[in-house]
mmCIF file of C-alpha atoms in Angstrom:
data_model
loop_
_atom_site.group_PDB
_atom_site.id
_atom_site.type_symbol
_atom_site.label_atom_id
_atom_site.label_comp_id
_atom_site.label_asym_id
_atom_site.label_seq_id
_atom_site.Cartn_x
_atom_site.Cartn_y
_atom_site.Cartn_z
ATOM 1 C CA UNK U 1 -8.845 -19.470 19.150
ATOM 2 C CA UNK U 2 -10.287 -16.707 21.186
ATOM 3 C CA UNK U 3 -12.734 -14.205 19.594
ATOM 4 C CA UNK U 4 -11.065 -11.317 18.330
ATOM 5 C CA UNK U 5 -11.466 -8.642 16.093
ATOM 6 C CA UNK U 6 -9.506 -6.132 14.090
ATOM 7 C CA UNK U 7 -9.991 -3.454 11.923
ATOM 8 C CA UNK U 8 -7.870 -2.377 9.060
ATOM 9 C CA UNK U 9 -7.868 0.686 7.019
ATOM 10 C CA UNK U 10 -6.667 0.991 3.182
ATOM 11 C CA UNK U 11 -5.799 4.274 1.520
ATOM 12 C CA UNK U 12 -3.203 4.297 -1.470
ATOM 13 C CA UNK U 13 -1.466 6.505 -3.899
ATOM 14 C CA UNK U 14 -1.905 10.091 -2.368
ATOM 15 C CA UNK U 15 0.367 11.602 -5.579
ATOM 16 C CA UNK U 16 0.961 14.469 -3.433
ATOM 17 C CA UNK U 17 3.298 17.585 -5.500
ATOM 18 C CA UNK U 18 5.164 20.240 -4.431
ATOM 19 C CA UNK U 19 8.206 21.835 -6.603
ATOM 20 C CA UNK U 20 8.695 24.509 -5.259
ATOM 21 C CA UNK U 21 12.132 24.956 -3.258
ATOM 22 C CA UNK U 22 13.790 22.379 -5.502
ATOM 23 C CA UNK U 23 16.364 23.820 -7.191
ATOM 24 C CA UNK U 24 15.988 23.274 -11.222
ATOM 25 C CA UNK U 25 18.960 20.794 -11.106
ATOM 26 C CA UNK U 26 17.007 18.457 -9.434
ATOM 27 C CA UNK U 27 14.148 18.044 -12.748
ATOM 28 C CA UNK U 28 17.637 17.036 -15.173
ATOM 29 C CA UNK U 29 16.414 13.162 -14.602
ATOM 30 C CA UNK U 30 13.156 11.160 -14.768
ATOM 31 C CA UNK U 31 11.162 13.911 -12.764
ATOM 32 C CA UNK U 32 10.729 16.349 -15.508
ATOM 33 C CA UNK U 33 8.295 13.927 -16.889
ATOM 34 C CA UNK U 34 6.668 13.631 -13.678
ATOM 35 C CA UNK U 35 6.591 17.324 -13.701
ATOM 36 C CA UNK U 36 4.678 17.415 -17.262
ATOM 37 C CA UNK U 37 2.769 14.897 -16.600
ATOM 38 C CA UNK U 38 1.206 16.732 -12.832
ATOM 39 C CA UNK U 39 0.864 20.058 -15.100
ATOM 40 C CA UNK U 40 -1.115 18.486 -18.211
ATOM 41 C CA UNK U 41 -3.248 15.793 -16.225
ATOM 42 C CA UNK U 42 -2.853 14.775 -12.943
ATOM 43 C CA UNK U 43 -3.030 18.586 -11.054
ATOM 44 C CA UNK U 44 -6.738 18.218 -12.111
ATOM 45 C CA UNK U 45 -7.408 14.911 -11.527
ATOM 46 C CA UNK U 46 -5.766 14.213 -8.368
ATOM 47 C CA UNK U 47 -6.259 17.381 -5.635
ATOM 48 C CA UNK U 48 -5.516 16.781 -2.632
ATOM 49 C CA UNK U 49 -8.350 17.994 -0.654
ATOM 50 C CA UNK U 50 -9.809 14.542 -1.690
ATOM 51 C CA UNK U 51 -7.342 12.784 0.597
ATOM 52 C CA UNK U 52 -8.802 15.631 3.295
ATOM 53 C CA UNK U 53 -12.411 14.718 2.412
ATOM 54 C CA UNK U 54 -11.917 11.052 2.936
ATOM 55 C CA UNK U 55 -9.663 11.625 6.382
ATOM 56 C CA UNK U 56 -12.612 13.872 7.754
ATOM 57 C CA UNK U 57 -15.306 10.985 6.789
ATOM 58 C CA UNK U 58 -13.271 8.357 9.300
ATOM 59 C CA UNK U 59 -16.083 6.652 11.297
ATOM 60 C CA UNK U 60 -16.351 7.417 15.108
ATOM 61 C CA UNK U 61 -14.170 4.359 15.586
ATOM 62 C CA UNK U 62 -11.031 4.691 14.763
ATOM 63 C CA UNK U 63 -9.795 1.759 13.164
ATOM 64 C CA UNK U 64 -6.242 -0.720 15.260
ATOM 65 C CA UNK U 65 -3.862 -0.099 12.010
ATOM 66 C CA UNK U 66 -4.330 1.993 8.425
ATOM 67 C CA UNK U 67 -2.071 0.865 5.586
ATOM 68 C CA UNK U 68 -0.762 3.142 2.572
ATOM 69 C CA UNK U 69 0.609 0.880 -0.481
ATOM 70 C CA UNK U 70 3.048 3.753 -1.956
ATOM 71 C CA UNK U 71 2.997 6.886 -4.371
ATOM 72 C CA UNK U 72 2.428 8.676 -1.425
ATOM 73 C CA UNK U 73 4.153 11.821 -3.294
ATOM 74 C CA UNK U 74 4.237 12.554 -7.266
ATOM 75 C CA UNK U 75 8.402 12.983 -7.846
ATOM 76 C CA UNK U 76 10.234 11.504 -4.502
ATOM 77 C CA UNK U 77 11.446 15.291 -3.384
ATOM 78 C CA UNK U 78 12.462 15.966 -0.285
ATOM 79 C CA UNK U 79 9.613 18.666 0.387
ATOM 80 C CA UNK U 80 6.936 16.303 -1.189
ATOM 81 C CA UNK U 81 8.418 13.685 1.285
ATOM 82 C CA UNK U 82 8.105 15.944 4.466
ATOM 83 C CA UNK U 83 4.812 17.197 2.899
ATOM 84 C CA UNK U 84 3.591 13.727 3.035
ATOM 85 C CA UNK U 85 5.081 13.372 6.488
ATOM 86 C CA UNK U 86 2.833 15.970 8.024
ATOM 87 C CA UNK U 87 -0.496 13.939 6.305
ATOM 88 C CA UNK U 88 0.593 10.732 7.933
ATOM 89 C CA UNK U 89 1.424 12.567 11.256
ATOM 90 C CA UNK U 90 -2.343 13.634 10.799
ATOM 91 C CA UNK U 91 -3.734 10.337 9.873
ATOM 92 C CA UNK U 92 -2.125 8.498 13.155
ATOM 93 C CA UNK U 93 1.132 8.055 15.119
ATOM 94 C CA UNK U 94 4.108 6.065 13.785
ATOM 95 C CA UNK U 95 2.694 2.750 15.783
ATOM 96 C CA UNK U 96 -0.636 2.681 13.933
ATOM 97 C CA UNK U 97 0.048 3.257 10.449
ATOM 98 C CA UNK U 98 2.706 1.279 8.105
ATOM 99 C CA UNK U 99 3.461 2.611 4.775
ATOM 100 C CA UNK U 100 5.338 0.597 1.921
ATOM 101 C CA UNK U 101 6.999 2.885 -0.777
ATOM 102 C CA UNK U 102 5.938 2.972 -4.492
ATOM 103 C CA UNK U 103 7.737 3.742 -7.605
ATOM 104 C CA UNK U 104 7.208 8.019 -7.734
ATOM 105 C CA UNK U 105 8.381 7.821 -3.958
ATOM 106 C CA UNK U 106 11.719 6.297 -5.289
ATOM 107 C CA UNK U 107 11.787 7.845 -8.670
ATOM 108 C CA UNK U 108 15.570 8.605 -9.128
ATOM 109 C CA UNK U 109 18.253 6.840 -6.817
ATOM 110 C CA UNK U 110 18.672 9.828 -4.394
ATOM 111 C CA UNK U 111 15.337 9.399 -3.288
ATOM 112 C CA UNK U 112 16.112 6.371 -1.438
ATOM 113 C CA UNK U 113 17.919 8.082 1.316
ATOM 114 C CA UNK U 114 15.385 10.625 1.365
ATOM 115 C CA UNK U 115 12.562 8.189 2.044
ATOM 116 C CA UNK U 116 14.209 6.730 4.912
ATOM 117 C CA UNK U 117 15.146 9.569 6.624
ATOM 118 C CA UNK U 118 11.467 11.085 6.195
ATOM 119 C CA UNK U 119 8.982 7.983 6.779
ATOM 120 C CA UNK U 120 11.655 5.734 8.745
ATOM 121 C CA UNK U 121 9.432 5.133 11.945
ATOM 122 C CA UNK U 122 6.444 4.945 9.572
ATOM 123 C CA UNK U 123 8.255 1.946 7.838
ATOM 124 C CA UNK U 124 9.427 0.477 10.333
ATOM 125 C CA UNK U 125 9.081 -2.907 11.191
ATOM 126 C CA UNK U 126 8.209 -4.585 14.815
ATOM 127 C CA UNK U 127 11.276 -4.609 17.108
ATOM 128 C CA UNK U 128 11.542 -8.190 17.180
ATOM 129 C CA UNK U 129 11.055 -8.926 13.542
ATOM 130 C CA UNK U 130 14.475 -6.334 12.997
ATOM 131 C CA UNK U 131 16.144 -8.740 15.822
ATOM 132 C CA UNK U 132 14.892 -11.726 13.926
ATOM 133 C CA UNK U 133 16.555 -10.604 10.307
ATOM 134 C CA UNK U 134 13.971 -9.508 9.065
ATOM 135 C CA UNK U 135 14.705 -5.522 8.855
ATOM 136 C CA UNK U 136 18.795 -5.602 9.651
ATOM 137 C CA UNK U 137 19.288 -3.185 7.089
ATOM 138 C CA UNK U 138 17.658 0.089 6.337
ATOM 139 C CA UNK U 139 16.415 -1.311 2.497
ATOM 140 C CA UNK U 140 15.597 -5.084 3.722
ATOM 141 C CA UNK U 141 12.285 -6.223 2.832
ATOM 142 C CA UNK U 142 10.059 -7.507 4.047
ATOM 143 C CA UNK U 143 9.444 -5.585 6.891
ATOM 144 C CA UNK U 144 6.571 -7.174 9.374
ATOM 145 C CA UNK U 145 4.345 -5.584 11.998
ATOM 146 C CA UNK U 146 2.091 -7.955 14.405
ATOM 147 C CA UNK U 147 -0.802 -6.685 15.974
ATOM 148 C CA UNK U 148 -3.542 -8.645 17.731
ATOM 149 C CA UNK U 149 -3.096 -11.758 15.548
ATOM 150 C CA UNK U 150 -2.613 -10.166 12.681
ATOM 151 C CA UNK U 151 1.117 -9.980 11.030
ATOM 152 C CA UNK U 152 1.355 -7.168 8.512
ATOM 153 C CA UNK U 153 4.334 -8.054 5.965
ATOM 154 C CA UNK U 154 5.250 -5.130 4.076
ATOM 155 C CA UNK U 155 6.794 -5.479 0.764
ATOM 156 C CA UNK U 156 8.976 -2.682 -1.412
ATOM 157 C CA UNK U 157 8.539 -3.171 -5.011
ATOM 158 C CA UNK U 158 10.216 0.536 -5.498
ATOM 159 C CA UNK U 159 13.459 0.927 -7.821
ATOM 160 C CA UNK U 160 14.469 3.937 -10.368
ATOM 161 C CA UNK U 161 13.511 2.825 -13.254
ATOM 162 C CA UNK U 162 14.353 4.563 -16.947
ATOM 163 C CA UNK U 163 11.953 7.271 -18.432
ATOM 164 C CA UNK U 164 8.391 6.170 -19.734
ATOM 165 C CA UNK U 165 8.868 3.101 -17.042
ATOM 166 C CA UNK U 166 6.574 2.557 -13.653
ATOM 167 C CA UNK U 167 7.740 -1.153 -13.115
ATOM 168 C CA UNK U 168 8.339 -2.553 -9.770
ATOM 169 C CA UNK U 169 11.214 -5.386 -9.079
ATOM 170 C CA UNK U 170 11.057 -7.376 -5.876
ATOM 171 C CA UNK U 171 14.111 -9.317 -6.307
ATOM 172 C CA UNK U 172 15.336 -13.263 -5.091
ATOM 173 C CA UNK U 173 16.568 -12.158 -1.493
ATOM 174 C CA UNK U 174 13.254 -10.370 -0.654
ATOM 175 C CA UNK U 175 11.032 -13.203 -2.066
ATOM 176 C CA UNK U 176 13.074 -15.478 -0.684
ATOM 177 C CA UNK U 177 13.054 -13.956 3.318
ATOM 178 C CA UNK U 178 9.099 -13.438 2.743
ATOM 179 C CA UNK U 179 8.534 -17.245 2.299
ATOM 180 C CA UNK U 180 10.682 -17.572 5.661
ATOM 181 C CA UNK U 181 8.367 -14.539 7.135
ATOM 182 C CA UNK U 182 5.204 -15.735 5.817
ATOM 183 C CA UNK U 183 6.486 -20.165 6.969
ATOM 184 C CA UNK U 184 6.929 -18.332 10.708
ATOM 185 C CA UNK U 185 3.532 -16.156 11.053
ATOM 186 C CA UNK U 186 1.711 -18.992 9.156
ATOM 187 C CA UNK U 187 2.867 -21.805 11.685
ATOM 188 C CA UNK U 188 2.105 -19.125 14.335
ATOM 189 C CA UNK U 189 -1.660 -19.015 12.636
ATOM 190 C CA UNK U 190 -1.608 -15.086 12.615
ATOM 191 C CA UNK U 191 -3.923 -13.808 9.943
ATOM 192 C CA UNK U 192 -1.334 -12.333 7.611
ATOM 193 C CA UNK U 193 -2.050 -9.241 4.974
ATOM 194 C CA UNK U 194 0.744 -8.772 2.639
ATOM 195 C CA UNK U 195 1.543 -4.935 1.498
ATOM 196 C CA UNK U 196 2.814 -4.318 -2.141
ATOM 197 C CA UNK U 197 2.525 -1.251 -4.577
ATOM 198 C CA UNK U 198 2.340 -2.798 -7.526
ATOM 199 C CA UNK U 199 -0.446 -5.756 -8.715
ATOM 200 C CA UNK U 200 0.356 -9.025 -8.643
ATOM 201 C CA UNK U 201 -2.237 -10.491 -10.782
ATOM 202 C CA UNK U 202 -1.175 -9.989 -14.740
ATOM 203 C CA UNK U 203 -3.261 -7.709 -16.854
ATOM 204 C CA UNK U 204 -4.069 -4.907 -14.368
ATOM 205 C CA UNK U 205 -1.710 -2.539 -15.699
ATOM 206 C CA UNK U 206 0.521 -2.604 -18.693
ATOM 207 C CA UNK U 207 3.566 -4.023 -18.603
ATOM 208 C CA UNK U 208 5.859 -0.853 -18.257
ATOM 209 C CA UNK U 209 3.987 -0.975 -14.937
ATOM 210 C CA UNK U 210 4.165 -4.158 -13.976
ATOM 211 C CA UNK U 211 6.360 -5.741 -11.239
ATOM 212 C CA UNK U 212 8.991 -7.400 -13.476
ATOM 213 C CA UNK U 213 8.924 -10.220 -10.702
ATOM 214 C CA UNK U 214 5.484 -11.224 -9.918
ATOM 215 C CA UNK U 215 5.473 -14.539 -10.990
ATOM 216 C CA UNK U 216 8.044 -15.225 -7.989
ATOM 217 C CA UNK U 217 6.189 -13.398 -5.471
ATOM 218 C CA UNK U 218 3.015 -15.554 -7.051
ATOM 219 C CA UNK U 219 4.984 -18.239 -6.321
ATOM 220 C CA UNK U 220 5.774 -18.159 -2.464
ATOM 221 C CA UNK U 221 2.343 -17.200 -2.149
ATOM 222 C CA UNK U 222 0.946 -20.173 -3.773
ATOM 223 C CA UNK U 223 2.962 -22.279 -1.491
ATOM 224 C CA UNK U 224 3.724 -20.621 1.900
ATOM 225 C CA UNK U 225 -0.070 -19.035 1.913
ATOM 226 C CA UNK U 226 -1.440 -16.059 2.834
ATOM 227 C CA UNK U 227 -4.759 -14.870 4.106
ATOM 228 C CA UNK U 228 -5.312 -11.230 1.984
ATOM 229 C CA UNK U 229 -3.034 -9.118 -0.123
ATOM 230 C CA UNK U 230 -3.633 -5.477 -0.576
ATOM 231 C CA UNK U 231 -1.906 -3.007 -3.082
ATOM 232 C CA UNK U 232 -1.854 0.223 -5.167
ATOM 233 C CA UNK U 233 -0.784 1.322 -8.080
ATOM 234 C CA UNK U 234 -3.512 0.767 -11.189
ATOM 235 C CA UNK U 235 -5.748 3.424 -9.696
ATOM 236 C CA UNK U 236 -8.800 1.118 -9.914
ATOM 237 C CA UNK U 237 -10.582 -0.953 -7.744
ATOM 238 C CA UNK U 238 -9.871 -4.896 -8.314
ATOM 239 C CA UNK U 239 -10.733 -7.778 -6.721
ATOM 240 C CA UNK U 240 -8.709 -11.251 -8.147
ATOM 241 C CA UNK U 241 -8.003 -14.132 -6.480
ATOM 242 C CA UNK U 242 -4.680 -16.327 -6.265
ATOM 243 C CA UNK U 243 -4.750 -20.046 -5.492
ATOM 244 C CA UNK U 244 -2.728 -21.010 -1.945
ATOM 245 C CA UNK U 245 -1.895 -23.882 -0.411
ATOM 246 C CA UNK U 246 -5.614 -24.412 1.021
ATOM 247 C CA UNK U 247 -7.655 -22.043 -0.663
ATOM 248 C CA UNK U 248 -7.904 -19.016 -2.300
ATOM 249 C CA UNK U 249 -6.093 -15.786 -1.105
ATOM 250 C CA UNK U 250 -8.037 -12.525 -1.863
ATOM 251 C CA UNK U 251 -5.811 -9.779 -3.930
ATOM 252 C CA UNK U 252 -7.939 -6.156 -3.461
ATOM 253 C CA UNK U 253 -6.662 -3.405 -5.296
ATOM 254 C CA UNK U 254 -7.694 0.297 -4.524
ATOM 255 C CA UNK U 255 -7.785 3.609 -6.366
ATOM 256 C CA UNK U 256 -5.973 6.347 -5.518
ATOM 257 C CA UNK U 257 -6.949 8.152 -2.421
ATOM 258 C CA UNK U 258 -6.944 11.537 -4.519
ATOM 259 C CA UNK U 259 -8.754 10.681 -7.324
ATOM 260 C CA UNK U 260 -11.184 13.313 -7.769
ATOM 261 C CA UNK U 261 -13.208 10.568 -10.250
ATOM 262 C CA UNK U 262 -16.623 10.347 -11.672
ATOM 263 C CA UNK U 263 -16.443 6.792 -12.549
ATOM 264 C CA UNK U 264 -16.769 4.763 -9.296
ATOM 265 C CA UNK U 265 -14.425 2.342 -10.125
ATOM 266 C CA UNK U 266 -11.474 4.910 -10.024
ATOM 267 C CA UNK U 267 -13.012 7.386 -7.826
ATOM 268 C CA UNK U 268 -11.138 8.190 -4.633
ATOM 269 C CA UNK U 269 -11.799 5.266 -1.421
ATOM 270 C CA UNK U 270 -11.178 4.937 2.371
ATOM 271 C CA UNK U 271 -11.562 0.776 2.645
ATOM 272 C CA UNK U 272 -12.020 -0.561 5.645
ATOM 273 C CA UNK U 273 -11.610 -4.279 6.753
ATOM 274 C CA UNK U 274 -13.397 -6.032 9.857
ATOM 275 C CA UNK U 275 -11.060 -8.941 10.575
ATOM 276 C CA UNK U 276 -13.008 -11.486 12.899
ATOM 277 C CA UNK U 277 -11.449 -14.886 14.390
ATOM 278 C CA UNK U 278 -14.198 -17.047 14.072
ATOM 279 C CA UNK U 279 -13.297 -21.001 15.061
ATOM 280 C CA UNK U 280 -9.969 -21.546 12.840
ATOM 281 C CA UNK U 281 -10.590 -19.250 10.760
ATOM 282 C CA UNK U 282 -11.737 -15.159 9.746
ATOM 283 C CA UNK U 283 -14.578 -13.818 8.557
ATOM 284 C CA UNK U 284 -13.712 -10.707 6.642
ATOM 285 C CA UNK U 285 -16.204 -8.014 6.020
ATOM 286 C CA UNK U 286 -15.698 -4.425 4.296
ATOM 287 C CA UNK U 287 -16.654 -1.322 4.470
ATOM 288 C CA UNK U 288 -16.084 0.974 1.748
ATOM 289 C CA UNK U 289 -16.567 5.350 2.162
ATOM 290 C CA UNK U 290 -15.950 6.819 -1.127
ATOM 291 C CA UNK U 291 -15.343 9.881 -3.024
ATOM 292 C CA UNK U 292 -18.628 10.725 -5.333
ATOM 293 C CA UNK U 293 -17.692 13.679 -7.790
ATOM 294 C CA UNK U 294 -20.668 12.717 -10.338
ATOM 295 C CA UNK U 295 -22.359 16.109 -9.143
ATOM 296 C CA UNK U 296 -21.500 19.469 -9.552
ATOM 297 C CA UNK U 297 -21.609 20.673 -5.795
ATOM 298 C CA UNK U 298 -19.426 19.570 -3.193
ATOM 299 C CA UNK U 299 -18.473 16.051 -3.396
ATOM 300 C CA UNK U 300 -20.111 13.898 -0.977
ATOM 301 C CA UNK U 301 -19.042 10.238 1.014
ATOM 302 C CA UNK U 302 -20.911 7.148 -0.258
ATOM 303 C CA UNK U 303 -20.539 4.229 2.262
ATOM 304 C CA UNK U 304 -21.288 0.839 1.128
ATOM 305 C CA UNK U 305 -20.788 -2.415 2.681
ATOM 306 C CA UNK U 306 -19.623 -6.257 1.214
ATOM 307 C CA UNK U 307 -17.493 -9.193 2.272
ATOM 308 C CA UNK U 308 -15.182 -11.421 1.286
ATOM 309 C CA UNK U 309 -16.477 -14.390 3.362
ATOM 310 C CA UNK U 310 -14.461 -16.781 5.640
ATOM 311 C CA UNK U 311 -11.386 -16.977 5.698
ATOM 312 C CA UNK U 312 -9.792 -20.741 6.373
ATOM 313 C CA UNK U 313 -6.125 -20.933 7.652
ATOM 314 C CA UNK U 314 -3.813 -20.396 4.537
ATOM 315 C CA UNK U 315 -0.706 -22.500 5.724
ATOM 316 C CA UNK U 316 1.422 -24.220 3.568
ATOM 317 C CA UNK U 317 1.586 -27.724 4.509
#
């Protein structure tokens, strides 16, 4: 395999809010507590001009793809939607950044249609993954982007759910065409970095905001392989491991790219990953610029470096 390298960005959970223009018919459902809940807490701890901060601290370089794992806005309204269009517009063209939706971006069933007609292109998957069946249908899952040997498969773990609930649900038909997706890119040896909102690993986040369906995903993993998994969604930074058909596959949560946090482990984090093709395998190093609000001045960009080692091909066999 010849040396190549690629660099991947992570940012996550922008809650971005904006009521105003939506007429009060649209807060008789599930938003109203979204509404209470951005008034008492997360207005204060989850400004936006930390997502601005973190954009403005990109290095020199910019990186070949950025990911955002959902929540990208705080109630799924149409003006929070194209609100949140004009951010990724700023943070790169349609080709170079993939989003996967969370639960706020789908918080009531209209928001479905909504999504799609405001992030579509962002969404999108590769032309000849849609030819292939894997993206026939405007709410088919997994939807796959390959880019210098690198196969993005993003999941959608996004459903209404009742009041008081942030669960995700994958469902059979989506686990069952990412073991297909994942069989294909795997055989192809493509480094592949599957895109979810909510944790996979139990015990990150309580179980009203858990994805009802992780042992599945868990599953396919464990037997068609993977070679990183990156979501959103407990507002922390986590690094677990799941067992795959060779070795271990890395599962790195991130905070939310808002959170204006004191505690480092919460606090607000650009992530970005150096993918290198080294012999069969990757090495994976990462570089971290976060959001330090532990003063009382403006908040400053603390870079720090680590790895998660080499990477050996993940294939099931």
């Amino acid at each position: 395999m010849p040396q190549t390298e690629f660099h991947l960005a992570h940012l996550t959970d922008f809650h971005i809010f904006q009521s105003s223009g939506a007429s009060w018919r649209a807060f008789l459902n599930k938003r109203s507590l979204s509404y209470l809940s951005w008034r008492l807490r997360r207005g204060r701890t989850n400004p936006p001009e930390v997502l601005t901060r973190l954009l403005d601290g990109f290095p020199s370089r910019i990186p070949d793809h950025v990911v955002i794992t959902g929540d990208l806005t705080h109630m799924g309204l149409p003006r929070e939607l194209m609100r949140v269009r004009g951010v990724l517009e700023q943070i790169g063209p349609p080709e170079r950044v993939f989003v996967v939706p969370g639960n706020h971006d789908a918080l009531v069933a209209s928001s479905g249609e909504h999504l799609r007609r405001a992030w579509d292109d962002y969404m999108a998957a590769d032309r000849g993954y849609r030819e292939s069946g894997s993206d026939l249908d405007p709410g088919v899952y997994p939807r796959v982007r390959e880019r210098n040997g690198v196969a993005l498969v993003g999941l959608s773990s996004a459903l209404p759910t009742r009041p008081f609930s942030a669960a995700g649900r994958l469902g059979d038909a989506q686990c069952r065409r990412l073991a297909d997706v994942l069989e294909r890119t795997g055989r192809r040896r493509l480094f592949r970095v599957v895109l979810v909102h909510h944790p996979i690993i139990n015990g990150q986040v309580k179980p009203r905001k858990s994805l009802r369906d992780a042992a599945n995903l868990r599953r396919v993993l464990r037997r068609q392989g993977a070679e990183l998994v990156l979501h959103g969604h407990a507002h922390r930074h986590s690094r677990e491991r799941l067992d795959g058909p060779a070795s271990p596959i890395p599962v790195v949560g991130l905070p939310s790219s808002t959170a204006a946090h004191t505690d480092p482990v919460k606090a607000a984090c650009l992530r970005i990953f150096s993918i290198v093709s080294q012999g069969e395998g990757w090495c994976i190093d990462v570089r971290d610029l976060r959001s330090d609000h532990s003063g009382s001045g403006p908040q400053e960009l603390i870079a720090s470096e680590w790895s998660l080692g080499y990477a050996a091909p993940n294939r099931s066999k």
